[in-house]
Amino acid sequence: MEPIKVLLVGIGGYAANYVREMKLRGEANGAVLAGVVDPYADKSPRYEEARSMTDVFCNTVEEFYENHTADLAAICTPIPLHAPQAICCMKHGTHVLLEKPIAGTVADAQRIIDARDRTGMNLAIGFQWCSDPAMYAFRRDVQAGVFGALKSMRALVLWPRDTAYYHRGSGWAGKKYDKNGNPIFDSVASNATAHYLFNMLWVSGCELTDIQAVTARANPIETYDTIVLRGKLGDADLTYAATHAGGNATLQNPMFEYEFEKGKVTYGGYHQSGGELIFRYHDGTVRSYGISFTDSGKKRMHKLWDFADTLRGGGRIACQAEEAMLHTRVMEGVRAVCPEAHVFGENEILNTNNMYWVPGLSEQLIRCYETRSLPEFAES
Ligand SMILES: NC(=O)c1ccc[n+]([C@@H]2O[C@H](COP(=O)([O-])OP(=O)(O)OC[C@H]3O[C@@H](n4cnc5c(N)ncnc54)[C@H](O)[C@@H]3O)[C@@H](O)[C@H]2O)c1
């Protein structure tokens, strides 16, 4: 069988994982690196590894297609580039695995979906929990009604991020628009902790309605580094609390709890690492779906090989663009109810080791998670 020719668009930042994956498991998965598009490729910690696999390095996708072709493009670039690059690749007959979030706006996401439908290419979005066998099996049972009606879902993520995080790459993090006016809307809920919000939408298969949200920032960014969100998934309640500004507390592990008529599933918890997905029935019996591989860094790029299998006719698209759109619509809903974030006062913010944080904020978000409520931030 002919190897799948892979184009990597972006090889620094998170995309360095794609280079490593191609190097470690490309051959075993019948894939070869057809080329790299990244104007700053030599800044990537995996540049030499990429060079050892290809000598095709281009600054733009258009330049790549002047002399080359690819079967699959893994696009892992700043958010405003997602739509133009994905559309260009699909127009040139390349199937696209596009990193999450699909786009900064519903309009851009729709343009990508329209291009997919026009070109007949396959398109997958890089929310890796969707390629996780444990999570996939759990979601199938949820949607088959095995646990009865969904009653509530809640997730809490307290992940500190320092100023280097906000200044990385071309400086798009935490911005609303790029210098050309293209939408970014990068925030704690659209980027690092998006998986925990998206998972609730993807598992329930529901659109979030009745959106209520409080957003805030301690970092000098345009969007927000803290959010508490409430809403309805059908008749069920959703609560999501996430911050990058809660400090280096000991309670950093993400956690969630989804409640159903017949019991509940929990993941992660205070002072413990996540991992096992366990459904506990009210009668005391338990069902484990196993360890979620998102806790094992090694297996993170299964989404690439899942997608390659799909192209060979073997697999399913783990995360469809329409599913990823559930998240993009929530992001727009949050902007509609909270056009501007609350700004913490200078007297409330500490800077420790180049990290802005607000003492007490983590505890406040834990309370919101526990009581399914929105916080009240005092005007400063
Ligand atoms: N799935 C996950 O868990 C996960 C984790 C982190 C980031 N991401 C996503 O990956 C994407 C990139 O995020 P990041 O944090 O790695 O960003 P980054 O800014 O750190 O890296 C972006 C990469 O794109 C390259 N790039 C910049 N302009 C380019 C251009 N015009 N053409 C081609 N390449 C270009 C940069 O040189 C860099 O290699 C985002 O969509 C982000 O949400 C996903």
Coordinates of C-alpha atoms and ligand atoms in Angstrom, one line a residue:
M1 CA 0.0 0.0 0.0
E2 CA 1.3 3.5 -0.9
P3 CA 2.4 5.4 2.2
I4 CA 0.2 8.4 3.3
K5 CA 2.0 11.6 2.5
V6 CA 1.7 13.9 5.5
L7 CA 2.1 17.7 5.4
L8 CA 2.8 19.4 8.8
V9 CA 1.5 22.9 8.9
G10 CA 3.2 24.3 12.0
I11 CA 6.0 22.4 13.7
G12 CA 6.7 24.5 16.8
G13 CA 4.6 24.8 20.0
Y14 CA 2.1 21.9 20.4
A15 CA 2.9 20.9 16.7
A16 CA 6.3 19.7 17.8
N17 CA 4.3 16.6 19.1
Y18 CA 3.3 15.9 15.5
V19 CA 7.0 15.9 14.4
R20 CA 7.9 13.5 17.2
E21 CA 4.9 11.3 16.3
M22 CA 5.9 11.1 12.7
K23 CA 9.5 10.3 13.6
L24 CA 8.5 7.6 16.2
R25 CA 5.5 6.0 14.6
G26 CA 5.2 7.3 11.0
E27 CA 6.7 4.3 9.3
A28 CA 4.8 1.9 11.4
N29 CA 1.6 3.7 10.5
G30 CA 2.4 3.8 6.8
A31 CA 3.0 7.5 6.7
V32 CA 5.8 9.7 5.3
L33 CA 6.5 13.3 5.8
A34 CA 5.8 15.1 2.5
G35 CA 6.8 18.5 3.8
V36 CA 6.6 21.3 6.4
V37 CA 4.9 24.7 6.2
D38 CA 6.1 27.0 8.9
P39 CA 7.9 30.3 8.3
Y40 CA 9.6 29.9 11.7
A41 CA 10.3 26.2 11.4
D42 CA 13.9 26.5 12.6
K43 CA 12.7 27.8 15.9
S44 CA 11.0 24.5 16.6
P45 CA 12.7 22.2 19.2
R46 CA 11.9 19.4 16.7
Y47 CA 13.4 21.2 13.6
E48 CA 16.3 18.8 13.2
E49 CA 14.0 15.8 13.5
A50 CA 11.7 17.3 10.8
R51 CA 14.8 17.9 8.6
S52 CA 15.8 14.2 9.0
M53 CA 12.4 13.3 7.4
T54 CA 12.0 15.8 4.6
D55 CA 13.9 18.6 2.9
V56 CA 10.6 20.3 1.8
F57 CA 10.2 23.4 4.0
C58 CA 7.8 26.2 2.8
N59 CA 6.6 29.4 4.2
T60 CA 3.0 29.1 3.1
V61 CA 0.7 26.3 2.1
E62 CA 0.3 27.9 -1.4
E63 CA 4.0 27.7 -1.9
F64 CA 4.0 24.0 -0.9
Y65 CA 1.3 23.2 -3.5
E66 CA 3.3 24.8 -6.3
N67 CA 5.5 21.8 -6.5
H68 CA 4.2 19.2 -4.1
T69 CA 1.1 17.2 -3.0
A70 CA 0.0 15.7 0.2
D71 CA -2.7 13.2 1.3
L72 CA -3.1 14.5 4.8
A73 CA -2.3 17.9 6.4
A74 CA -2.0 18.2 10.2
I75 CA -2.6 21.9 10.8
C76 CA -1.4 23.2 14.1
T77 CA -1.1 26.9 13.8
P78 CA -2.5 30.0 15.5
I79 CA -6.3 30.2 15.4
P80 CA -6.7 32.9 12.7
L81 CA -4.8 30.7 10.2
H82 CA -7.0 27.7 10.6
A83 CA -9.7 28.7 8.1
P84 CA -7.4 29.9 5.2
Q85 CA -4.9 27.1 5.6
A86 CA -7.5 24.3 6.0
I87 CA -9.5 25.6 3.0
C88 CA -6.4 25.9 0.9
C89 CA -5.3 22.3 1.8
M90 CA -8.7 20.8 1.0
K91 CA -8.9 22.7 -2.3
H92 CA -5.6 21.0 -3.2
G93 CA -7.0 17.6 -2.5
T94 CA -5.6 17.1 0.9
H95 CA -7.6 15.7 3.9
V96 CA -7.2 17.9 7.0
L97 CA -6.7 17.2 10.6
L98 CA -7.2 20.6 12.1
E99 CA -6.2 21.4 15.7
K100 CA -8.8 22.7 18.0
P101 CA -10.6 25.0 18.3
I102 CA -11.9 24.7 14.7
A103 CA -11.9 28.5 14.4
G104 CA -12.4 31.7 16.4
T105 CA -15.9 32.3 15.1
V106 CA -18.8 30.3 13.8
A107 CA -18.6 32.1 10.5
D108 CA -14.9 30.9 10.0
A109 CA -15.8 27.4 11.1
Q110 CA -18.7 27.3 8.7
R111 CA -16.4 28.4 5.8
I112 CA -14.2 25.4 6.7
I113 CA -17.1 23.0 6.7
D114 CA -18.4 24.4 3.4
A115 CA -14.9 23.9 1.8
R116 CA -15.0 20.3 3.1
D117 CA -18.4 19.7 1.6
R118 CA -17.4 21.4 -1.7
T119 CA -14.2 19.4 -2.1
G120 CA -15.3 16.1 -0.6
M121 CA -12.2 15.9 1.6
N122 CA -12.3 14.5 5.1
L123 CA -11.9 16.9 8.0
A124 CA -11.2 16.1 11.6
I125 CA -10.7 18.4 14.6
G126 CA -7.9 17.7 17.1
F127 CA -9.9 17.3 20.4
Q128 CA -7.9 14.2 21.4
W129 CA -10.4 12.9 24.0
C130 CA -12.6 11.9 21.0
S131 CA -9.9 9.4 20.0
D132 CA -9.7 7.9 23.4
P133 CA -11.2 4.4 23.5
A134 CA -12.3 4.8 27.1
M135 CA -14.1 8.1 26.5
Y136 CA -15.5 6.9 23.2
A137 CA -17.0 3.8 24.8
F138 CA -18.5 5.8 27.6
R139 CA -20.0 8.4 25.3
R140 CA -21.6 5.6 23.2
D141 CA -23.3 4.2 26.3
V142 CA -24.5 7.7 27.3
Q143 CA -26.0 8.3 24.0
A144 CA -27.6 4.8 23.9
G145 CA -29.3 5.7 27.2
V146 CA -27.6 3.0 29.2
F147 CA -27.4 5.3 32.3
G148 CA -30.8 6.9 31.9
A149 CA -31.4 10.7 31.4
L150 CA -28.6 13.1 31.9
K151 CA -29.1 15.3 35.0
S152 CA -26.0 17.5 35.2
M153 CA -22.4 17.9 34.1
R154 CA -19.7 19.9 35.7
A155 CA -16.0 20.4 35.2
L156 CA -13.3 22.3 37.0
V157 CA -9.8 23.1 35.6
L158 CA -7.2 25.1 37.7
W159 CA -4.2 25.3 35.4
P160 CA -1.6 28.0 36.1
R161 CA -0.1 29.7 33.0
D162 CA 2.8 32.2 33.2
T163 CA 3.5 35.2 31.0
A164 CA 5.7 33.0 28.7
Y165 CA 2.5 31.2 27.8
Y166 CA 0.8 34.4 26.8
H167 CA 3.9 35.6 24.8
R168 CA 4.6 32.4 23.0
G169 CA 4.8 32.1 19.2
S170 CA 3.7 35.1 17.3
G171 CA 1.9 36.6 20.3
W172 CA -1.6 35.6 19.4
A173 CA -2.6 34.2 22.8
G174 CA -5.3 36.0 24.7
K175 CA -6.1 38.3 21.7
K176 CA -9.4 39.1 20.1
Y177 CA -8.1 39.9 16.6
D178 CA -4.8 39.6 14.8
K179 CA -3.2 42.7 13.2
N180 CA -5.2 42.2 10.0
G181 CA -8.5 42.1 11.9
N182 CA -9.0 38.3 11.7
P183 CA -10.8 36.9 14.7
I184 CA -8.8 34.9 17.2
F185 CA -10.8 35.1 20.5
D186 CA -8.2 33.0 22.3
S187 CA -9.1 32.4 25.9
V188 CA -8.8 29.9 28.8
A189 CA -12.1 28.3 27.5
S190 CA -11.1 28.1 23.8
N191 CA -7.6 26.9 24.3
A192 CA -5.8 25.0 27.1
T193 CA -8.9 24.0 29.1
A194 CA -11.3 23.7 26.1
H195 CA -11.1 19.9 26.3
Y196 CA -13.1 19.9 29.5
L197 CA -15.9 22.1 28.2
F198 CA -16.0 20.4 24.8
N199 CA -16.1 17.0 26.4
M200 CA -19.4 17.8 28.1
L201 CA -20.9 19.0 24.8
W202 CA -19.5 16.0 22.9
V203 CA -20.6 13.4 25.4
S204 CA -24.1 14.8 25.8
G205 CA -24.4 15.6 22.0
C206 CA -26.3 18.7 23.1
E207 CA -26.2 22.3 22.2
L208 CA -25.7 24.5 25.2
T209 CA -28.6 26.9 25.8
D210 CA -29.5 29.5 28.5
I211 CA -25.9 30.5 28.7
Q212 CA -24.8 32.5 31.8
A213 CA -21.2 33.4 32.3
V214 CA -18.7 35.4 34.3
T215 CA -15.3 36.1 32.7
A216 CA -12.4 37.8 34.3
R217 CA -8.7 38.4 33.8
A218 CA -5.6 38.9 35.9
N219 CA -3.2 38.8 32.9
P220 CA -2.8 41.8 30.7
I221 CA -4.7 40.2 27.8
E222 CA -7.7 41.2 25.7
T223 CA -9.9 38.3 26.5
Y224 CA -10.1 36.4 29.8
D225 CA -8.1 33.9 31.8
T226 CA -10.9 32.9 34.1
I227 CA -14.5 31.8 33.4
V228 CA -17.4 30.3 35.2
L229 CA -20.1 29.2 32.8
R230 CA -23.6 27.8 33.4
G231 CA -26.2 26.6 30.9
K232 CA -28.6 23.8 29.9
L233 CA -27.9 20.7 27.9
G234 CA -31.5 19.7 27.1
D235 CA -33.0 19.5 30.6
A236 CA -29.5 18.9 32.3
D237 CA -27.4 21.6 34.0
L238 CA -23.9 22.4 32.9
T239 CA -21.3 24.1 35.1
Y240 CA -17.7 24.8 33.9
A241 CA -15.1 26.7 36.0
A242 CA -11.6 27.3 34.6
T243 CA -8.8 29.6 35.3
H244 CA -5.1 30.2 34.5
A245 CA -4.9 32.8 37.3
G246 CA -5.5 30.7 40.4
G247 CA -1.8 30.3 41.2
N248 CA 0.3 27.3 41.6
A249 CA -2.0 25.7 44.1
T250 CA -1.9 22.0 44.9
L251 CA -5.4 21.5 43.4
Q252 CA -4.3 21.7 39.8
N253 CA -5.9 18.5 38.5
P254 CA -8.9 18.8 36.2
M255 CA -11.9 17.0 37.4
F256 CA -15.4 16.4 36.2
E257 CA -18.6 14.8 37.4
Y258 CA -21.5 13.8 35.1
E259 CA -24.7 12.7 36.8
F260 CA -27.4 10.5 35.3
E261 CA -30.6 9.0 36.4
K262 CA -28.8 5.7 37.3
G263 CA -25.6 7.0 38.8
K264 CA -22.6 9.2 38.0
V265 CA -19.2 9.2 36.4
T266 CA -16.3 11.0 37.9
Y267 CA -12.9 11.8 36.6
G268 CA -9.9 13.3 38.4
G269 CA -10.3 15.0 41.7
Y270 CA -8.7 17.1 44.3
H271 CA -5.1 16.1 45.1
Q272 CA -5.2 13.2 42.7
S273 CA -4.4 12.7 39.0
G274 CA -7.2 11.9 36.6
G275 CA -7.1 8.8 34.5
E276 CA -9.7 6.2 35.2
L277 CA -13.2 6.8 34.0
I278 CA -15.6 5.1 36.4
F279 CA -19.3 4.9 36.4
R280 CA -20.9 4.4 39.8
Y281 CA -24.5 3.1 39.9
H282 CA -26.7 4.2 42.8
D283 CA -26.8 0.6 43.9
G284 CA -23.1 0.7 44.5
T285 CA -21.9 -1.3 41.5
V286 CA -19.2 0.3 39.4
R287 CA -18.2 0.1 35.8
S288 CA -14.7 1.2 34.8
Y289 CA -14.0 2.3 31.2
G290 CA -10.3 2.1 31.8
I291 CA -7.6 4.7 31.9
S292 CA -8.1 7.6 29.7
F293 CA -5.0 7.9 27.5
T294 CA -5.0 11.7 27.6
D295 CA -3.1 11.1 30.9
S296 CA -0.4 9.3 29.1
G297 CA 1.6 11.9 27.1
K298 CA 3.0 9.1 24.9
K299 CA -0.3 8.2 23.3
R300 CA -1.5 11.8 22.7
M301 CA -1.3 11.8 18.9
H302 CA -3.5 8.8 18.4
K303 CA -5.8 11.3 16.6
L304 CA -3.3 11.4 13.8
W305 CA -3.3 7.7 13.2
D306 CA -7.1 7.4 13.7
F307 CA -7.5 10.0 10.9
A308 CA -5.0 8.1 8.7
D309 CA -7.0 5.0 9.2
T310 CA -10.2 6.8 8.2
L311 CA -8.5 7.8 4.9
R312 CA -7.7 4.1 4.3
G313 CA -11.4 3.4 4.8
G314 CA -10.8 1.8 8.2
G315 CA -11.9 4.2 11.0
R316 CA -14.3 6.8 12.0
I317 CA -13.7 10.6 12.2
A318 CA -13.2 10.9 15.9
C319 CA -14.2 14.6 16.1
Q320 CA -16.3 15.9 13.3
A321 CA -16.3 19.6 12.5
E322 CA -20.0 19.9 13.4
E323 CA -19.2 18.6 16.9
A324 CA -16.4 21.0 17.3
M325 CA -18.8 23.8 16.3
L326 CA -20.8 23.0 19.5
H327 CA -17.9 24.5 21.3
T328 CA -17.4 27.5 18.9
R329 CA -21.1 28.4 19.4
V330 CA -20.7 28.3 23.2
M331 CA -17.7 30.7 22.9
E332 CA -19.8 33.1 20.9
G333 CA -22.6 32.7 23.4
V334 CA -20.2 33.7 26.2
R335 CA -19.1 36.7 24.2
A336 CA -22.7 37.7 23.8
V337 CA -23.5 37.6 27.5
C338 CA -20.0 38.9 28.6
P339 CA -18.7 41.2 26.0
E340 CA -16.0 42.4 28.3
A341 CA -14.3 40.5 31.1
H342 CA -14.1 41.7 34.7
V343 CA -10.5 43.0 35.4
F344 CA -9.1 42.1 38.7
G345 CA -7.6 45.1 40.6
E346 CA -3.9 45.6 40.9
N347 CA -4.2 45.2 44.6
E348 CA -5.8 41.8 44.1
I349 CA -3.1 40.4 41.7
L350 CA 0.3 38.9 42.7
N351 CA 3.1 38.2 40.3
T352 CA 5.2 35.2 41.3
N353 CA 7.8 33.8 39.0
N354 CA 6.4 35.7 36.0
M355 CA 2.9 34.4 36.7
Y356 CA 0.0 36.7 37.5
W357 CA -2.5 35.2 39.9
V358 CA -5.2 36.1 42.4
P359 CA -5.0 34.6 45.9
G360 CA -8.3 33.0 46.8
L361 CA -9.5 32.7 43.1
S362 CA -9.0 28.9 43.0
E363 CA -11.0 28.5 46.1
Q364 CA -13.7 30.7 44.7
L365 CA -13.9 28.6 41.5
I366 CA -14.0 25.4 43.6
R367 CA -17.0 26.8 45.4
C368 CA -18.7 27.6 42.1
Y369 CA -18.1 24.1 40.9
E370 CA -19.4 22.6 44.2
T371 CA -22.5 24.8 44.4
R372 CA -23.0 25.1 40.6
S373 CA -23.1 28.9 40.9
L374 CA -21.5 31.9 39.3
P375 CA -18.9 34.0 41.2
E376 CA -19.4 37.6 42.2
F377 CA -16.2 39.5 41.7
A378 CA -16.1 42.8 43.6
E379 CA -15.6 45.9 41.4
S380 CA -12.1 47.2 41.8
Ligands
LIG1 N1 -4.9 19.5 21.2 C1 -4.3 20.1 22.2 O1 -4.2 19.6 23.3 C2 -3.6 21.4 21.9 C3 -2.6 21.8 22.8 C4 -2.0 23.1 22.5 C5 -2.4 23.8 21.4 N2 -3.3 23.3 20.5 C6 -3.7 24.0 19.3 O2 -2.7 24.1 18.4 C7 -2.7 25.3 17.7 C8 -1.3 26.0 17.9 O3 -1.2 26.3 19.2 P1 0.3 26.5 19.9 O4 0.0 26.8 21.3 O5 1.2 25.4 19.5 O6 0.8 27.9 19.1 P2 2.3 28.4 18.9 O7 2.1 29.8 18.6 O8 3.1 28.0 20.1 O9 2.8 27.6 17.7 C9 2.2 27.7 16.4 C10 3.1 27.1 15.3 O10 2.6 27.6 14.1 C11 3.7 28.2 13.4 N3 3.2 29.3 12.5 C12 3.0 30.6 12.8 N4 2.6 31.2 11.7 C13 2.5 30.3 10.7 C14 2.1 30.3 9.3 N5 1.7 31.4 8.7 N6 2.1 29.2 8.6 C15 2.5 28.0 9.2 N7 2.9 27.9 10.5 C16 2.9 29.0 11.2 C17 4.6 28.7 14.4 O11 5.9 28.9 13.9 C18 4.6 27.6 15.4 O12 5.4 26.5 15.0 C19 -3.8 26.1 18.2 O13 -5.0 25.8 17.5 C20 -4.0 25.5 19.6 O14 -5.3 25.7 20.2 C21 -3.9 22.1 20.8

